[in-house]
PDB file of C-alpha atoms in Angstrom:
ATOM      1  CA  MET A   1     -31.857-108.720  62.224  1.00 76.00           C
ATOM      2  CA  LYS A   2     -31.583-112.204  60.702  1.00 87.00           C
ATOM      3  CA  HIS A   3     -28.188-112.911  62.197  1.00 91.00           C
ATOM      4  CA  VAL A   4     -29.474-112.100  65.665  1.00 92.00           C
ATOM      5  CA  LEU A   5     -32.363-114.507  65.113  1.00 92.00           C
ATOM      6  CA  LYS A   6     -29.934-117.235  64.081  1.00 92.00           C
ATOM      7  CA  LEU A   7     -27.814-116.705  67.202  1.00 92.00           C
ATOM      8  CA  PHE A   8     -30.900-116.641  69.407  1.00 92.00           C
ATOM      9  CA  SER A   9     -32.235-119.891  67.952  1.00 93.00           C
ATOM     10  CA  LEU A  10     -28.821-121.498  68.513  1.00 91.00           C
ATOM     11  CA  LEU A  11     -28.876-120.366  72.138  1.00 90.00           C
ATOM     12  CA  VAL A  12     -32.404-121.766  72.616  1.00 92.00           C
ATOM     13  CA  LEU A  13     -31.308-125.078  71.089  1.00 90.00           C
ATOM     14  CA  ILE A  14     -28.319-125.397  73.395  1.00 87.00           C
ATOM     15  CA  SER A  15     -30.373-124.576  76.502  1.00 87.00           C
ATOM     16  CA  ALA A  16     -33.028-127.106  75.448  1.00 87.00           C
ATOM     17  CA  LEU A  17     -30.294-129.717  75.081  1.00 84.00           C
ATOM     18  CA  TRP A  18     -28.983-128.873  78.521  1.00 81.00           C
ATOM     19  CA  ILE A  19     -32.402-129.093  80.175  1.00 81.00           C
ATOM     20  CA  SER A  20     -33.124-132.420  78.457  1.00 81.00           C
ATOM     21  CA  LEU A  21     -29.762-133.708  79.722  1.00 78.00           C
ATOM     22  CA  LEU A  22     -30.781-132.604  83.210  1.00 77.00           C
ATOM     23  CA  GLN A  23     -34.059-134.496  83.005  1.00 78.00           C
ATOM     24  CA  ALA A  24     -32.696-137.676  81.436  1.00 76.00           C
ATOM     25  CA  SER A  25     -29.909-138.130  84.031  1.00 72.00           C
ATOM     26  CA  ILE A  26     -27.580-140.031  81.734  1.00 72.00           C
ATOM     27  CA  ILE A  27     -24.686-138.074  83.247  1.00 72.00           C
ATOM     28  CA  PRO A  28     -24.774-137.574  87.064  1.00 73.00           C
ATOM     29  CA  GLN A  29     -26.701-134.419  87.913  1.00 75.00           C
ATOM     30  CA  SER A  30     -23.872-132.517  89.574  1.00 74.00           C
ATOM     31  CA  HIS A  31     -21.842-132.788  86.347  1.00 77.00           C
ATOM     32  CA  THR A  32     -24.720-131.508  84.206  1.00 77.00           C
ATOM     33  CA  TRP A  33     -25.011-128.352  86.327  1.00 78.00           C
ATOM     34  CA  LEU A  34     -21.382-127.482  85.687  1.00 80.00           C
ATOM     35  CA  LEU A  35     -21.468-128.209  81.954  1.00 81.00           C
ATOM     36  CA  PRO A  36     -22.266-124.695  80.535  1.00 83.00           C
ATOM     37  CA  ILE A  37     -19.565-122.978  82.580  1.00 84.00           C
ATOM     38  CA  TYR A  38     -17.107-125.664  81.533  1.00 86.00           C
ATOM     39  CA  PHE A  39     -17.904-125.104  77.862  1.00 87.00           C
ATOM     40  CA  ILE A  40     -17.545-121.319  78.140  1.00 87.00           C
ATOM     41  CA  VAL A  41     -14.169-121.659  79.858  1.00 88.00           C
ATOM     42  CA  SER A  42     -12.981-124.168  77.284  1.00 90.00           C
ATOM     43  CA  LEU A  43     -14.125-121.850  74.460  1.00 91.00           C
ATOM     44  CA  GLY A  44     -12.066-119.006  75.915  1.00 89.00           C
ATOM     45  CA  CYS A  45      -9.114-121.371  76.246  1.00 91.00           C
ATOM     46  CA  TYR A  46      -9.504-122.435  72.621  1.00 93.00           C
ATOM     47  CA  GLY A  47      -9.470-118.808  71.455  1.00 92.00           C
ATOM     48  CA  LEU A  48      -6.302-118.135  73.430  1.00 91.00           C
ATOM     49  CA  LEU A  49      -4.732-121.269  71.972  1.00 92.00           C
ATOM     50  CA  MET A  50      -5.494-120.172  68.402  1.00 92.00           C
ATOM     51  CA  VAL A  51      -3.981-116.738  69.056  1.00 90.00           C
ATOM     52  CA  GLY A  52      -0.846-118.297  70.526  1.00 90.00           C
ATOM     53  CA  VAL A  53      -0.438-120.807  67.699  1.00 89.00           C
ATOM     54  CA  GLY A  54      -0.948-118.082  65.084  1.00 88.00           C
ATOM     55  CA  LEU A  55       1.680-115.935  66.787  1.00 86.00           C
ATOM     56  CA  MET A  56       4.155-118.800  66.810  1.00 85.00           C
ATOM     57  CA  ARG A  57       3.693-119.628  63.141  1.00 84.00           C
ATOM     58  CA  PHE A  58       3.686-116.052  61.838  1.00 79.00           C
ATOM     59  CA  PRO A  59       5.886-115.902  58.695  1.00 78.00           C
ATOM     60  CA  THR A  60       8.305-112.957  58.530  1.00 80.00           C
ATOM     61  CA  CYS A  61       9.622-113.329  54.923  1.00 84.00           C
ATOM     62  CA  PRO A  62      13.172-111.948  55.365  1.00 84.00           C
ATOM     63  CA  GLN A  63      13.881-111.914  51.591  1.00 89.00           C
ATOM     64  CA  GLU A  64      10.819-109.750  50.994  1.00 90.00           C
ATOM     65  CA  ALA A  65      12.026-107.383  53.720  1.00 89.00           C
ATOM     66  CA  VAL A  66      15.385-106.929  51.956  1.00 92.00           C
ATOM     67  CA  LEU A  67      13.677-106.368  48.590  1.00 93.00           C
ATOM     68  CA  LEU A  68      11.370-103.827  50.221  1.00 94.00           C
ATOM     69  CA  GLN A  69      14.312-101.895  51.644  1.00 93.00           C
ATOM     70  CA  GLN A  70      15.901-101.848  48.187  1.00 93.00           C
ATOM     71  CA  ASP A  71      12.662-100.543  46.690  1.00 93.00           C
ATOM     72  CA  ILE A  72      12.480 -97.811  49.321  1.00 92.00           C
ATOM     73  CA  ALA A  73      16.067 -96.683  48.609  1.00 91.00           C
ATOM     74  CA  GLU A  74      15.371 -96.656  44.868  1.00 91.00           C
ATOM     75  CA  ALA A  75      12.196 -94.611  45.295  1.00 90.00           C
ATOM     76  CA  LYS A  76      13.966 -92.125  47.572  1.00 90.00           C
ATOM     77  CA  ASP A  77      16.748 -91.601  45.027  1.00 89.00           C
ATOM     78  CA  PHE A  78      14.262 -91.133  42.215  1.00 88.00           C
ATOM     79  CA  LEU A  79      12.169 -88.609  44.106  1.00 88.00           C
ATOM     80  CA  LYS A  80      15.239 -86.704  45.323  1.00 87.00           C
ATOM     81  CA  GLN A  81      16.342 -86.339  41.692  1.00 87.00           C
ATOM     82  CA  LYS A  82      12.932 -84.966  40.773  1.00 86.00           C
ATOM     83  CA  GLY A  83      13.203 -82.436  43.571  1.00 80.00           C
ATOM     84  CA  VAL A  84      10.760 -83.851  46.165  1.00 78.00           C
ATOM     85  CA  ASP A  85      11.878 -83.421  49.769  1.00 76.00           C
ATOM     86  CA  VAL A  86      12.436 -86.940  51.145  1.00 71.00           C
ATOM     87  CA  GLY A  87      14.416 -85.893  54.216  1.00 68.00           C
ATOM     88  CA  SER A  88      13.683 -88.575  56.793  1.00 64.00           C
ATOM     89  CA  GLU A  89      17.242 -89.292  58.041  1.00 54.00           C
TER      90      GLU A  89
ATOM     91  CA  MET B   1      12.072-109.636  66.704  1.00 71.00           C
ATOM     92  CA  GLU B   2      10.376-112.829  65.655  1.00 78.00           C
ATOM     93  CA  LEU B   3      11.886-114.566  68.669  1.00 84.00           C
ATOM     94  CA  ALA B   4       9.923-112.254  70.960  1.00 85.00           C
ATOM     95  CA  ASP B   5       6.777-113.028  68.990  1.00 83.00           C
ATOM     96  CA  ARG B   6       7.489-116.756  69.207  1.00 86.00           C
ATOM     97  CA  ALA B   7       8.098-116.513  72.943  1.00 89.00           C
ATOM     98  CA  VAL B   8       4.820-114.660  73.552  1.00 88.00           C
ATOM     99  CA  GLY B   9       2.947-117.145  71.371  1.00 88.00           C
ATOM    100  CA  PHE B  10       4.449-120.065  73.202  1.00 90.00           C
ATOM    101  CA  LEU B  11       3.577-118.519  76.553  1.00 91.00           C
ATOM    102  CA  LEU B  12      -0.020-118.012  75.447  1.00 90.00           C
ATOM    103  CA  THR B  13      -0.420-121.595  74.211  1.00 92.00           C
ATOM    104  CA  PHE B  14       1.160-122.969  77.356  1.00 92.00           C
ATOM    105  CA  THR B  15      -1.115-120.889  79.586  1.00 92.00           C
ATOM    106  CA  SER B  16      -4.229-121.851  77.690  1.00 92.00           C
ATOM    107  CA  LEU B  17      -3.380-125.561  77.645  1.00 92.00           C
ATOM    108  CA  SER B  18      -2.540-125.620  81.346  1.00 92.00           C
ATOM    109  CA  ILE B  19      -5.748-123.773  82.253  1.00 89.00           C
ATOM    110  CA  PHE B  20      -7.735-126.196  80.101  1.00 91.00           C
ATOM    111  CA  THR B  21      -6.248-129.351  81.620  1.00 90.00           C
ATOM    112  CA  TYR B  22      -6.485-128.024  85.180  1.00 87.00           C
ATOM    113  CA  TYR B  23     -10.114-127.043  84.720  1.00 87.00           C
ATOM    114  CA  THR B  24     -11.013-130.331  83.028  1.00 87.00           C
ATOM    115  CA  PHE B  25      -9.451-132.263  85.877  1.00 83.00           C
ATOM    116  CA  TRP B  26     -11.169-130.088  88.449  1.00 82.00           C
ATOM    117  CA  VAL B  27     -14.674-130.300  87.020  1.00 81.00           C
ATOM    118  CA  ILE B  28     -14.882-133.713  85.379  1.00 79.00           C
ATOM    119  CA  ILE B  29     -12.363-136.137  86.830  1.00 79.00           C
ATOM    120  CA  LEU B  30     -12.091-135.075  90.467  1.00 78.00           C
ATOM    121  CA  PRO B  31     -15.685-135.901  91.540  1.00 76.00           C
ATOM    122  CA  PHE B  32     -15.064-139.519  90.536  1.00 78.00           C
ATOM    123  CA  VAL B  33     -11.966-139.835  92.710  1.00 77.00           C
ATOM    124  CA  ASP B  34     -12.261-140.985  96.353  1.00 75.00           C
ATOM    125  CA  SER B  35     -12.247-138.077  98.741  1.00 74.00           C
ATOM    126  CA  ASP B  36      -9.172-139.214 100.694  1.00 73.00           C
ATOM    127  CA  ASN B  37      -6.880-139.452  97.658  1.00 76.00           C
ATOM    128  CA  PHE B  38      -3.711-137.344  97.781  1.00 77.00           C
ATOM    129  CA  ILE B  39      -4.568-135.545  94.523  1.00 75.00           C
ATOM    130  CA  HIS B  40      -7.242-133.475  96.282  1.00 76.00           C
ATOM    131  CA  ASN B  41      -4.505-131.456  98.002  1.00 75.00           C
ATOM    132  CA  TYR B  42      -3.524-129.929  94.660  1.00 74.00           C
ATOM    133  CA  PHE B  43      -6.988-128.659  93.804  1.00 75.00           C
ATOM    134  CA  LEU B  44      -9.042-125.979  95.533  1.00 76.00           C
ATOM    135  CA  PRO B  45     -12.482-126.990  96.882  1.00 76.00           C
ATOM    136  CA  GLN B  46     -15.095-127.466  94.166  1.00 77.00           C
ATOM    137  CA  GLU B  47     -17.112-124.309  94.877  1.00 76.00           C
ATOM    138  CA  TYR B  48     -14.215-122.235  93.548  1.00 76.00           C
ATOM    139  CA  ALA B  49     -14.487-124.024  90.199  1.00 76.00           C
ATOM    140  CA  ILE B  50     -17.714-122.113  89.612  1.00 79.00           C
ATOM    141  CA  LEU B  51     -16.851-118.963  91.551  1.00 83.00           C
ATOM    142  CA  ILE B  52     -13.622-118.049  89.771  1.00 85.00           C
ATOM    143  CA  PRO B  53     -14.907-118.134  86.147  1.00 84.00           C
ATOM    144  CA  VAL B  54     -18.122-116.311  87.127  1.00 86.00           C
ATOM    145  CA  CYS B  55     -16.147-113.598  88.947  1.00 90.00           C
ATOM    146  CA  ALA B  56     -13.765-113.267  86.019  1.00 89.00           C
ATOM    147  CA  GLY B  57     -16.692-112.988  83.595  1.00 88.00           C
ATOM    148  CA  VAL B  58     -18.385-110.325  85.727  1.00 93.00           C
ATOM    149  CA  VAL B  59     -15.143-108.326  85.966  1.00 95.00           C
ATOM    150  CA  LEU B  60     -14.649-108.598  82.193  1.00 93.00           C
ATOM    151  CA  LEU B  61     -18.207-107.420  81.461  1.00 94.00           C
ATOM    152  CA  SER B  62     -17.924-104.477  83.859  1.00 96.00           C
ATOM    153  CA  LEU B  63     -14.582-103.411  82.356  1.00 96.00           C
ATOM    154  CA  LEU B  64     -16.160-103.599  78.892  1.00 96.00           C
ATOM    155  CA  CYS B  65     -19.100-101.437  80.002  1.00 96.00           C
ATOM    156  CA  ILE B  66     -16.766 -98.893  81.620  1.00 96.00           C
ATOM    157  CA  PHE B  67     -14.718 -98.696  78.430  1.00 96.00           C
ATOM    158  CA  ILE B  68     -17.827 -98.211  76.269  1.00 95.00           C
ATOM    159  CA  GLY B  69     -19.053 -95.523  78.689  1.00 95.00           C
ATOM    160  CA  PHE B  70     -15.709 -93.732  78.437  1.00 94.00           C
ATOM    161  CA  VAL B  71     -15.784 -93.724  74.663  1.00 94.00           C
ATOM    162  CA  LEU B  72     -19.392 -92.493  74.558  1.00 94.00           C
ATOM    163  CA  LEU B  73     -18.682 -89.673  77.032  1.00 93.00           C
ATOM    164  CA  LYS B  74     -15.600 -88.606  75.120  1.00 92.00           C
ATOM    165  CA  SER B  75     -17.455 -88.464  71.829  1.00 92.00           C
ATOM    166  CA  LYS B  76     -20.301 -86.498  73.458  1.00 89.00           C
ATOM    167  CA  LYS B  77     -17.863 -83.969  74.891  1.00 87.00           C
ATOM    168  CA  LYS B  78     -16.334 -83.463  71.467  1.00 86.00           C
ATOM    169  CA  THR B  79     -19.623 -82.750  69.664  1.00 83.00           C
ATOM    170  CA  ALA B  80     -21.069 -80.594  72.497  1.00 73.00           C
TER     171      ALA B  80
END
């Protein structure tokens, strides 16, 4: 319940900020009306950007892959000796 | 294999950056430009700047609700 209250208070704060911006008219009024939608769109864009950047920098560790294959072969041999059925090829 | 991943990642970043710059231009910079400038030909009229994200958000929410409804119905059918 507490996390929901935190989120709700944050939402109330942001809407209060927006309404005060509307009243004070520092920025021209037409801009202030579009501001929430702009922030939501930019947030979605930011999420997409993070996903794309993470995908591009994903490390594949080729040496670890080779070592893993060696480990698998070793384990298969060992188990076959002990009589376990490892028939996957 | 990692080349495909890199390509998809690059496509995603490029799409997101282009959407961000286009939308920023549309909403913030364009109202300050004179209305007979040539740049206005490249941008749709300003009402669409609100309409398209709202429509996309509504479609997303409805798809989410449909998916949740599907899952709930499936689980109910299994227990009943």
